[in-house]
Coordinates of C-alpha atoms in Angstrom, one line a residue:
X1 CA 60.2 106.8 81.7
X2 CA 60.7 107.1 85.3
X3 CA 59.7 111.3 87.8
X4 CA 62.9 112.2 86.4
X5 CA 63.5 111.5 82.8
X6 CA 59.5 113.2 82.3
X7 CA 61.3 116.3 84.2
X8 CA 64.1 116.5 82.5
X9 CA 62.2 116.0 79.1
X10 CA 59.8 118.6 80.5
X11 CA 61.9 121.2 81.4
X12 CA 64.3 120.7 78.1
X13 CA 60.7 120.9 75.9
X14 CA 60.0 124.6 78.5
X15 CA 63.7 125.6 77.2
X16 CA 63.9 124.6 73.6
X17 CA 59.8 126.5 73.2
X18 CA 61.7 129.3 75.0
X19 CA 64.5 129.8 72.5
X20 CA 66.6 130.6 75.5
X21 CA 69.3 127.7 76.4
X22 CA 71.2 125.1 75.0
X23 CA 68.4 122.1 75.9
X24 CA 71.4 119.9 76.4
X25 CA 72.0 121.2 78.8
X26 CA 69.7 119.7 80.5
X27 CA 70.7 116.5 79.5
X28 CA 67.9 115.3 78.8
X29 CA 69.1 112.1 76.9
X30 CA 69.5 109.4 79.7
X31 CA 70.8 105.6 79.2
X32 CA 74.2 106.5 77.2
X33 CA 72.1 108.4 74.9
X34 CA 74.1 111.6 73.6
X35 CA 72.9 114.4 73.3
X36 CA 72.8 116.6 69.5
X37 CA 71.7 120.4 68.9
X38 CA 69.4 120.4 66.0
X39 CA 68.3 123.2 64.3
X40 CA 68.3 126.9 66.3
X41 CA 66.7 125.4 69.6
X42 CA 66.2 121.8 68.3
X43 CA 68.3 118.4 70.0
X44 CA 68.0 115.0 69.8
X45 CA 69.4 112.3 71.3
X46 CA 71.5 109.6 69.8
X47 CA 70.6 105.9 71.2
X48 CA 73.3 103.8 69.2
X49 CA 74.5 100.9 70.5
X50 CA 72.6 101.8 74.1
X51 CA 70.2 99.0 74.1
X52 CA 67.8 101.8 74.3
X53 CA 64.8 103.4 71.9
X54 CA 62.8 106.5 72.1
X55 CA 63.0 110.6 72.0
X56 CA 65.0 110.1 75.1
X57 CA 66.5 107.0 75.3
X58 CA 64.1 105.3 77.9
X59 CA 62.5 103.1 75.9
X60 CA 64.8 99.6 76.4
X61 CA 64.8 96.9 74.2
X62 CA 63.8 93.1 75.2
X63 CA 67.0 91.6 75.9
X64 CA 68.2 94.7 77.9
X65 CA 64.9 95.1 80.0
X66 CA 66.2 91.4 80.7
X67 CA 70.0 92.1 81.7
X68 CA 68.1 94.8 83.7
X69 CA 66.0 92.6 85.5
X70 CA 68.7 89.8 86.5
X71 CA 71.6 91.7 87.1
X72 CA 72.5 91.9 90.6
X73 CA 72.7 95.7 92.0
X74 CA 76.8 97.0 93.4
X75 CA 75.9 96.9 96.2
X76 CA 74.1 93.7 96.6
X77 CA 77.2 92.0 94.2
X78 CA 80.1 94.0 96.9
X79 CA 78.2 92.7 100.0
X80 CA 78.0 89.1 98.8
X81 CA 81.9 89.6 97.2
X82 CA 83.1 90.7 101.3
X83 CA 80.7 88.5 103.6
X84 CA 80.3 84.6 104.0
X85 CA 84.0 83.4 103.6
X86 CA 83.9 79.9 105.0
X87 CA 81.7 79.8 100.9
X88 CA 85.0 81.7 98.9
X89 CA 87.6 79.2 100.7
X90 CA 85.6 76.6 99.1
X91 CA 84.9 78.8 95.7
X92 CA 89.0 79.4 95.4
X93 CA 89.8 76.3 95.9
X94 CA 87.9 75.7 92.3
X95 CA 89.5 76.8 89.6
X96 CA 87.2 76.0 86.9
X97 CA 84.9 78.9 88.7
X98 CA 87.1 81.3 89.9
X99 CA 88.6 81.3 86.1
X100 CA 85.4 82.0 84.7
X101 CA 84.4 84.4 87.9
X102 CA 87.7 86.3 86.7
X103 CA 86.9 86.4 83.5
X104 CA 83.1 87.4 84.4
X105 CA 85.5 90.7 86.8
X106 CA 87.5 91.7 83.6
X107 CA 85.0 91.9 80.6
X108 CA 82.1 93.5 82.9
X109 CA 84.6 95.7 84.6
X110 CA 86.9 96.2 81.4
X111 CA 83.4 97.0 79.0
X112 CA 82.2 99.8 81.0
X113 CA 85.5 101.9 79.7
X114 CA 85.8 103.4 75.8
X115 CA 87.7 101.1 73.4
X116 CA 89.8 103.4 71.5
X117 CA 89.4 107.0 73.3
X118 CA 86.4 109.0 73.0
X119 CA 86.5 112.7 74.8
X120 CA 89.4 114.9 75.4
X121 CA 89.2 118.2 77.5
X122 CA 89.4 120.2 74.2
X123 CA 86.0 119.3 72.8
X124 CA 82.2 118.6 73.8
X125 CA 82.1 116.3 71.0
X126 CA 83.9 113.2 69.0
X127 CA 86.8 114.4 67.2
X128 CA 89.9 112.7 65.8
X129 CA 91.7 114.9 68.5
X130 CA 90.0 112.8 71.1
X131 CA 91.0 109.6 69.4
X132 CA 94.6 110.5 68.1
X133 CA 95.9 113.2 69.6
X134 CA 97.8 111.2 72.9
X135 CA 99.3 114.1 74.5
X136 CA 96.4 114.5 76.5
X137 CA 94.5 112.7 79.1
X138 CA 91.4 110.9 77.3
X139 CA 88.0 111.7 79.4
X140 CA 84.7 109.4 79.9
X141 CA 82.6 111.8 79.7
X142 CA 83.0 115.7 77.8
X143 CA 83.1 118.8 79.4
X144 CA 79.3 120.6 80.5
X145 CA 79.1 122.7 77.1
X146 CA 80.4 126.3 77.7
X147 CA 77.1 127.8 76.9
X148 CA 75.1 126.4 79.8
X149 CA 73.2 128.0 82.6
X150 CA 75.0 127.0 85.4
X151 CA 78.5 124.9 86.2
X152 CA 76.6 121.9 86.1
X153 CA 73.9 122.4 82.9
X154 CA 70.9 123.4 83.9
X155 CA 71.3 122.9 88.3
X156 CA 72.5 124.1 90.8
X157 CA 74.4 128.2 91.8
X158 CA 75.6 129.4 88.5
X159 CA 78.9 130.4 91.0
X160 CA 80.4 127.0 93.4
X161 CA 81.3 127.1 96.4
X162 CA 84.6 128.6 97.4
X163 CA 87.7 126.1 96.8
X164 CA 89.5 127.3 99.9
X165 CA 86.6 128.2 102.4
X166 CA 85.2 124.3 100.6
X167 CA 88.7 121.7 101.5
X168 CA 88.9 124.0 105.2
X169 CA 85.6 123.0 105.8
X170 CA 84.0 118.6 104.3
X171 CA 88.1 117.5 103.9
X172 CA 90.3 119.2 106.7
X173 CA 91.4 116.8 109.4
X174 CA 90.3 117.3 112.7
X175 CA 91.1 114.1 113.9
X176 CA 93.2 111.6 112.7
X177 CA 90.4 108.5 111.3
X178 CA 92.1 105.4 110.9
X179 CA 91.3 103.2 107.9
X180 CA 89.2 100.2 109.3
X181 CA 90.4 97.6 106.5
X182 CA 93.3 98.3 108.4
X183 CA 95.8 99.6 104.9
X184 CA 99.3 100.5 106.1
X185 CA 101.9 102.2 105.0
X186 CA 103.4 100.4 102.8
X187 CA 99.8 100.2 100.5
X188 CA 100.5 103.6 100.4
X189 CA 103.5 104.5 99.1
X190 CA 103.1 101.6 96.8
X191 CA 99.9 103.7 95.9
X192 CA 101.7 106.7 95.2
X193 CA 105.0 105.2 93.6
X194 CA 103.1 102.8 91.1
X195 CA 100.4 105.4 89.8
X196 CA 103.2 108.4 89.3
X197 CA 104.4 105.9 86.0
X198 CA 100.7 107.1 84.4
X199 CA 99.3 110.0 86.4
X200 CA 101.4 113.0 85.3
X201 CA 100.0 115.9 84.8
X202 CA 101.9 118.0 82.3
X203 CA 100.5 121.6 84.1
X204 CA 102.4 124.0 81.6
X205 CA 100.0 123.0 79.1
X206 CA 97.5 122.9 81.4
X207 CA 95.4 119.9 83.8
X208 CA 94.2 117.9 80.6
X209 CA 98.2 117.1 79.3
X210 CA 99.9 114.2 80.2
X211 CA 103.2 114.4 80.7
X212 CA 103.0 110.1 80.3
X213 CA 102.3 109.5 76.5
X214 CA 102.8 105.5 77.0
X215 CA 99.0 105.8 79.2
X216 CA 100.1 102.7 81.6
X217 CA 102.3 100.6 83.5
X218 CA 105.2 101.0 81.4
X219 CA 108.2 101.8 84.4
X220 CA 108.9 105.4 83.2
X221 CA 108.8 105.7 87.0
X222 CA 112.1 103.3 87.6
X223 CA 113.1 104.3 84.2
X224 CA 113.0 107.7 83.0
X225 CA 110.2 109.4 80.9
X226 CA 112.5 110.0 77.8
X227 CA 115.0 108.3 76.0
X228 CA 117.7 110.6 77.7
X229 CA 116.5 110.0 81.3
X230 CA 116.9 106.7 80.5
X231 CA 121.0 106.6 79.4
X232 CA 121.5 108.6 82.3
X233 CA 119.9 106.0 84.3
X234 CA 121.9 103.2 83.2
X235 CA 125.0 100.6 83.8
X236 CA 125.1 100.4 79.7
X237 CA 126.7 97.1 81.0
X238 CA 125.4 93.9 81.7
X239 CA 121.6 95.2 80.9
X240 CA 121.9 96.7 84.4
X241 CA 120.7 100.0 85.9
X242 CA 123.4 102.4 87.3
X243 CA 123.3 102.2 91.5
X244 CA 125.8 102.8 94.4
X245 CA 127.0 101.1 97.5
X246 CA 126.3 102.4 101.2
X247 CA 126.5 100.6 104.3
X248 CA 126.9 97.8 102.1
X249 CA 123.9 97.6 100.6
X250 CA 122.6 98.6 96.6
X251 CA 121.0 102.6 96.9
X252 CA 119.8 104.6 93.4
X253 CA 123.0 106.5 92.1
X254 CA 123.5 110.2 93.0
X255 CA 122.2 113.2 90.5
X256 CA 126.5 113.3 90.4
X257 CA 126.7 109.9 88.8
X258 CA 122.9 109.9 86.9
X259 CA 122.7 113.4 85.5
X260 CA 118.9 113.9 86.2
X261 CA 116.6 117.4 86.8
X262 CA 115.8 115.5 90.2
X263 CA 113.5 117.9 92.5
X264 CA 115.3 118.6 95.7
X265 CA 115.3 121.6 97.7
X266 CA 119.6 123.8 98.0
X267 CA 119.5 122.1 102.0
X268 CA 119.8 118.0 100.1
X269 CA 123.6 117.7 99.8
X270 CA 123.6 116.5 95.6
X271 CA 125.7 113.8 96.8
X272 CA 122.6 112.2 98.7
X273 CA 120.4 113.1 95.9
X274 CA 119.5 110.1 94.8
X275 CA 118.6 110.2 91.1
X276 CA 115.1 107.9 90.0
X277 CA 112.9 107.7 86.9
X278 CA 110.0 110.3 88.7
X279 CA 112.1 113.3 89.8
X280 CA 110.0 113.7 92.5
X281 CA 110.4 110.6 93.5
X282 CA 112.6 112.5 96.6
X283 CA 109.7 113.6 98.3
X284 CA 109.2 111.2 100.5
X285 CA 111.3 108.3 101.7
X286 CA 108.5 106.0 101.3
X287 CA 108.9 106.3 97.1
X288 CA 112.4 106.5 97.3
X289 CA 112.5 102.4 99.3
X290 CA 110.1 101.3 96.6
X291 CA 112.6 103.0 93.5
X292 CA 115.2 101.0 95.2
X293 CA 113.5 97.8 95.6
X294 CA 112.8 98.0 92.0
X295 CA 116.1 99.0 90.6
X296 CA 117.5 95.9 92.9
X297 CA 115.1 93.4 91.6
X298 CA 116.1 95.0 87.5
X299 CA 119.9 93.9 88.5
X300 CA 119.1 90.3 90.1
X301 CA 116.7 90.4 87.3
X302 CA 119.6 91.0 84.0
X303 CA 122.2 88.4 87.0
X304 CA 119.9 85.5 86.1
X305 CA 119.5 86.6 82.2
X306 CA 122.5 86.9 81.6
X307 CA 123.4 83.3 82.9
X308 CA 120.9 81.9 80.5
X309 CA 122.0 84.1 77.5
X310 CA 125.6 85.1 77.7
X311 CA 125.7 86.1 73.8
X312 CA 122.8 88.7 74.3
X313 CA 124.1 91.9 73.9
X314 CA 123.0 94.8 77.2
X315 CA 120.1 96.1 75.1
X316 CA 119.1 92.5 74.8
X317 CA 118.9 92.0 78.7
X318 CA 117.4 95.8 80.0
X319 CA 115.0 95.6 77.3
X320 CA 113.9 91.8 78.9
X321 CA 113.9 92.4 81.8
X322 CA 111.9 95.6 81.5
X323 CA 109.0 93.6 80.8
X324 CA 109.6 90.9 83.3
X325 CA 109.6 93.7 85.5
X326 CA 105.9 95.5 84.3
X327 CA 104.9 91.7 84.2
X328 CA 106.1 91.0 87.6
X329 CA 104.3 94.8 88.8
X330 CA 100.9 94.0 87.3
X331 CA 100.9 90.3 88.5
X332 CA 100.8 91.9 92.1
X333 CA 99.1 94.9 91.6
X334 CA 95.9 93.3 90.6
X335 CA 96.5 89.8 92.9
X336 CA 97.5 91.6 96.2
X337 CA 97.3 95.9 95.8
X338 CA 93.5 95.8 94.1
X339 CA 92.5 93.0 96.2
X340 CA 93.2 94.3 99.3
X341 CA 91.3 97.3 97.7
X342 CA 88.2 95.3 96.8
X343 CA 88.0 93.5 99.9
X344 CA 87.0 90.4 99.2
X345 CA 86.9 87.5 99.6
X346 CA 87.2 86.1 96.3
X347 CA 90.4 85.2 95.2
X348 CA 91.7 88.1 92.2
X349 CA 94.1 86.5 89.5
X350 CA 96.4 87.9 86.8
X351 CA 96.4 85.6 84.0
X352 CA 95.9 87.6 81.0
X353 CA 95.2 83.7 79.0
X354 CA 91.1 84.6 80.3
X355 CA 90.7 87.4 78.2
X356 CA 92.5 85.8 74.6
X357 CA 88.7 84.4 73.5
X358 CA 87.3 87.6 73.9
X359 CA 86.9 90.6 72.7
X360 CA 89.1 92.6 73.9
X361 CA 91.2 95.9 72.9
X362 CA 94.7 95.8 74.3
X363 CA 95.3 99.4 74.1
X364 CA 94.6 101.6 76.8
X365 CA 94.4 105.5 77.1
X366 CA 94.6 107.0 80.5
X367 CA 91.5 109.1 81.9
X368 CA 91.8 112.5 83.7
X369 CA 88.6 111.2 85.8
X370 CA 90.8 108.1 86.9
X371 CA 93.6 110.7 88.0
X372 CA 91.3 112.6 90.1
X373 CA 89.5 109.5 91.9
X374 CA 92.8 108.7 92.5
X375 CA 94.2 111.2 95.0
X376 CA 93.8 109.5 98.3
X377 CA 95.8 112.0 100.5
X378 CA 93.5 110.9 103.3
X379 CA 96.1 107.9 103.4
X380 CA 99.0 110.6 104.4
X381 CA 98.7 109.9 108.8
X382 CA 100.0 112.8 110.9
X383 CA 102.9 111.3 111.6
X384 CA 105.9 108.8 109.8
X385 CA 106.6 105.9 112.2
X386 CA 109.9 104.8 111.9
X387 CA 111.7 102.4 113.5
X388 CA 111.3 104.4 117.7
X389 CA 111.7 107.6 115.5
X390 CA 108.3 109.3 114.7
X391 CA 108.8 112.3 112.2
X392 CA 106.2 115.5 111.2
X393 CA 105.3 116.3 107.5
X394 CA 108.8 119.1 107.7
X395 CA 110.9 116.4 109.7
X396 CA 110.2 113.3 107.3
X397 CA 110.1 116.1 103.1
X398 CA 112.9 115.6 100.5
X399 CA 114.6 113.3 103.9
X400 CA 116.9 110.9 101.7
X401 CA 118.7 110.8 105.0
X402 CA 116.2 108.3 106.1
X403 CA 116.0 105.7 104.6
X404 CA 119.7 105.7 103.9
X405 CA 121.1 105.8 107.2
X406 CA 117.8 103.4 108.8
X407 CA 118.3 100.9 105.6
X408 CA 115.5 99.6 102.8
X409 CA 114.5 96.8 105.7
X410 CA 114.1 98.9 109.0
X411 CA 111.5 101.5 106.7
X412 CA 109.7 98.3 105.2
X413 CA 108.9 96.6 108.3
X414 CA 107.9 100.1 109.7
X415 CA 105.7 101.0 106.7
X416 CA 103.9 98.0 107.3
X417 CA 102.8 97.7 110.5
X418 CA 102.1 102.1 110.4
X419 CA 98.2 102.3 109.6
X420 CA 97.0 104.9 107.4
X421 CA 93.7 106.7 107.7
X422 CA 90.9 105.5 105.6
X423 CA 89.5 107.2 102.3
X424 CA 86.1 108.0 102.0
X425 CA 83.5 109.6 104.9
X426 CA 85.5 112.7 104.5
X427 CA 87.6 115.7 107.0
X428 CA 90.8 113.3 106.8
X429 CA 93.1 115.2 104.9
X430 CA 96.3 116.6 106.8
X431 CA 96.1 120.2 106.4
X432 CA 100.0 119.8 105.3
X433 CA 98.7 118.4 101.6
X434 CA 95.1 120.1 102.1
X435 CA 96.7 122.7 99.1
X436 CA 96.5 119.3 96.9
X437 CA 93.0 118.3 96.9
X438 CA 92.3 121.5 96.4
X439 CA 93.5 122.0 93.3
X440 CA 92.3 118.7 92.8
X441 CA 89.0 120.7 92.7
X442 CA 90.2 123.9 91.1
X443 CA 91.0 122.1 87.7
X444 CA 88.1 119.6 88.0
X445 CA 86.3 123.2 87.6
X446 CA 88.5 124.4 85.4
X447 CA 88.3 121.5 82.6
X448 CA 84.0 121.5 83.1
X449 CA 83.6 118.2 84.6
X450 CA 79.9 117.3 84.5
X451 CA 78.5 116.4 88.3
X452 CA 78.6 114.0 90.4
X453 CA 75.8 111.9 89.7
X454 CA 75.9 111.9 86.1
X455 CA 78.9 109.6 86.5
X456 CA 77.3 107.7 88.7
X457 CA 74.9 106.7 85.6
X458 CA 77.4 105.7 83.7
X459 CA 78.6 103.5 85.9
X460 CA 75.3 102.4 86.5
X461 CA 74.6 103.4 90.2
X462 CA 72.0 104.8 90.7
X463 CA 72.2 108.8 91.4
X464 CA 71.5 110.4 94.7
X465 CA 68.4 111.6 95.3
X466 CA 70.1 114.3 98.5
X467 CA 72.8 115.2 99.9
X468 CA 72.1 113.3 103.2
X469 CA 71.7 110.0 101.0
X470 CA 75.2 111.2 100.1
X471 CA 77.0 112.1 102.9
X472 CA 74.8 109.4 105.5
X473 CA 74.1 112.3 108.3
X474 CA 72.3 115.8 108.2
X475 CA 75.0 118.5 109.2
X476 CA 77.6 118.4 106.4
X477 CA 74.8 117.2 104.2
X478 CA 72.3 121.1 104.9
X479 CA 76.0 122.2 104.6
X480 CA 76.3 121.3 101.1
X481 CA 73.3 121.6 99.9
X482 CA 73.1 125.6 101.2
X483 CA 76.1 125.2 99.1
X484 CA 75.2 123.8 95.9
X485 CA 71.7 124.2 96.0
X486 CA 70.6 120.0 93.9
X487 CA 72.6 117.2 94.3
X488 CA 73.0 117.0 90.8
X489 CA 75.0 120.0 91.0
X490 CA 77.9 118.4 93.6
X491 CA 81.1 117.5 92.3
X492 CA 82.6 115.0 91.2
X493 CA 86.2 115.2 94.1
X494 CA 84.5 116.4 97.1
X495 CA 81.8 113.4 96.6
X496 CA 84.2 111.3 96.2
X497 CA 86.0 111.5 99.7
X498 CA 82.5 112.9 101.6
X499 CA 80.7 109.7 100.1
X500 CA 79.5 107.2 103.1
X501 CA 82.1 104.6 103.5
X502 CA 81.4 100.9 102.9
X503 CA 80.5 99.5 106.7
X504 CA 84.3 98.4 107.6
X505 CA 85.9 99.7 103.8
X506 CA 88.6 102.2 103.3
X507 CA 85.9 104.0 100.9
X508 CA 82.1 104.7 99.7
X509 CA 80.6 102.7 96.4
X510 CA 81.5 104.9 94.2
X511 CA 85.3 105.1 94.0
X512 CA 85.1 100.7 94.0
X513 CA 82.7 100.9 91.0
X514 CA 84.5 104.0 89.3
X515 CA 88.0 103.4 90.0
X516 CA 88.0 98.9 89.2
X517 CA 87.4 99.3 85.2
X518 CA 90.0 102.1 84.9
X519 CA 91.9 100.1 87.0
X520 CA 91.6 96.5 85.4
X521 CA 91.6 97.9 81.8
X522 CA 94.5 99.6 82.1
X523 CA 96.1 96.5 83.3
X524 CA 94.9 93.9 80.9
X525 CA 95.1 96.1 78.3
X526 CA 98.4 96.5 78.4
X527 CA 100.6 94.9 75.5
X528 CA 102.5 91.9 77.8
X529 CA 98.9 91.1 78.3
X530 CA 98.2 90.3 74.5
X531 CA 98.1 86.5 72.4
X532 CA 101.0 88.3 71.2
X533 CA 103.3 88.8 73.7
X534 CA 101.9 86.6 76.5
X535 CA 104.4 83.5 75.7
X536 CA 107.5 82.5 77.5
X537 CA 110.2 83.9 74.5
X538 CA 108.9 87.5 75.4
X539 CA 110.6 86.8 78.4
X540 CA 113.9 85.5 78.1
X541 CA 112.2 81.8 78.4
X542 CA 111.0 79.5 80.8
X543 CA 112.9 81.3 83.8
X544 CA 111.8 84.8 82.9
X545 CA 108.0 83.5 82.4
X546 CA 108.4 82.2 85.4
X547 CA 109.6 85.4 87.2
X548 CA 106.4 87.0 86.6
X549 CA 104.4 84.5 87.1
X550 CA 105.1 84.0 90.8
X551 CA 105.4 87.4 91.3
X552 CA 104.3 88.2 94.9
X553 CA 105.2 91.1 96.9
X554 CA 107.0 89.1 99.6
X555 CA 109.4 87.8 97.3
X556 CA 110.4 91.5 96.1
X557 CA 111.9 92.2 99.2
X558 CA 112.9 89.3 100.6
X559 CA 115.0 88.4 97.7
X560 CA 116.1 92.0 97.5
X561 CA 116.7 92.3 101.5
X562 CA 119.4 91.1 103.4
X563 CA 116.8 89.9 106.3
X564 CA 113.6 89.6 104.2
X565 CA 111.5 91.0 106.8
X566 CA 107.6 90.6 106.9
X567 CA 105.1 92.7 104.6
X568 CA 101.2 93.3 103.3
X569 CA 99.6 96.1 102.5
X570 CA 97.7 96.3 105.9
X571 CA 99.1 96.3 108.9
X572 CA 99.8 91.9 110.5
X573 CA 97.0 89.9 112.8
X574 CA 97.1 88.2 114.5
X575 CA 99.1 84.9 112.3
X576 CA 99.1 87.0 109.1
X577 CA 102.0 87.5 108.7
X578 CA 104.7 85.0 107.2
X579 CA 107.0 83.9 109.9
X580 CA 110.8 83.8 109.3
X581 CA 111.0 80.7 108.2
X582 CA 108.8 80.1 105.2
X583 CA 110.4 84.0 104.3
X584 CA 114.1 82.1 104.0
X585 CA 112.3 79.5 102.0
X586 CA 111.4 82.0 99.8
X587 CA 114.5 83.5 99.0
X588 CA 116.1 80.4 98.2
X589 CA 113.5 78.6 96.2
X590 CA 114.2 81.4 94.2

């Protein structure tokens, strides 16, 4: 047992003797052991399936010790994967090695996420509700018991810092800090558009509940959250979605044509209120831009399937096209979006067959902690640049005119060139959206999230021993220590944003190591990735299967725009963008 374990054990024994505090509030069980109250004052640790044993699950079995000794530290693995580009250029050309590495990445990451799901926000112990009630977000770690002396268990102060003052001091932007990885606004809007299909909190019931009962990539933000919304969006001819033509190009229909309850202010004329699958996507033109691209892609694929299957009904064309677009989405997310976030030189690959011989469960539940981790509002700039115009927040929000007047092509070009903000390191959220961060912290407290270091431990990361170690500096660290009292009392969301970013990285170690398992498990746990679905017939034959297997962000754009502008999830650098001839060739091939 290490020094920290001994100290916790002594504290727990002292509390048991005094009979004053629930001993499980001291988190005496290590290595994912589960603390259970016994009698009036005692506790025991359930070490089942942890690889450890002993009173506090601190004694390791032989093979656990061997595995721990051989397993590289996450920081070392990250360094290796983000350096030695010449080596990875060679490795990426050897399919046998890359397939096995990708399989290892998927299995190792996914194994960190419990499946079936375990806890929800109502109970700090296992229940059937935690498994079966899909109206809840699941939880990786149970809530802190209500009878603990402090919000963090026993560490820190009984009263946490004022949330508004906390956000203003540590999260509010002073000067825009650009992301050193070159992340752009194409990425920022992609992230927002993509994740809002499964991060849909039901605030009428509380922050622990979700409206997105599909718990994954089902494209409800394209097709509507309910069957009623879907029917309002469908054309009911040739499998297509409703659309309107503006300036010779296809856009989503207005709410007059598709009476969906979108959230627009009364200042937006009804005929300009575009109807899409998510009622908040009228918020910014960047979200409507992606909604328009996927609408065009759906109808384009419908035309291809109709030509191949002239006898198919409208319903079969619609349903099969939806499966194809789900496949395209997952491929683009893994091979481009996650690839960019990782910063790895190892080339990631979407190939469901890599897992067919593994023990893998094709079911996913969105975790509450994943949603909190994913509030990446530092990405947003101080203003938005479209061609030669610059828009402040008040001039950019709820302005579908910007999309309709400039067109999709222009927005794609402009957002590809504009750099987004760095997520990690703190003090980089624009004041116009700081209220969102404040709400996230408030919800974390209401839901009694366990402290940041508890999540570090779960993901195999070494807990931080000081605020200075967390932030990498002294001024902010000293202020945090004064507010929280102890590093083990530090809250999850503020810690994620204040953690020292990797060198030239968009954020620090914790978001990488915590976010990747949630993301990859959710993507590969999709039903279309299972052996029963992953075959040509699911997608209407080989033609549809090929659309999925060859999908890229550039193709999505080229096949659904006039000019086929060069796009990427990072700002262009010399030689990084395809030439006009290459893009035209892409368009001709498909």
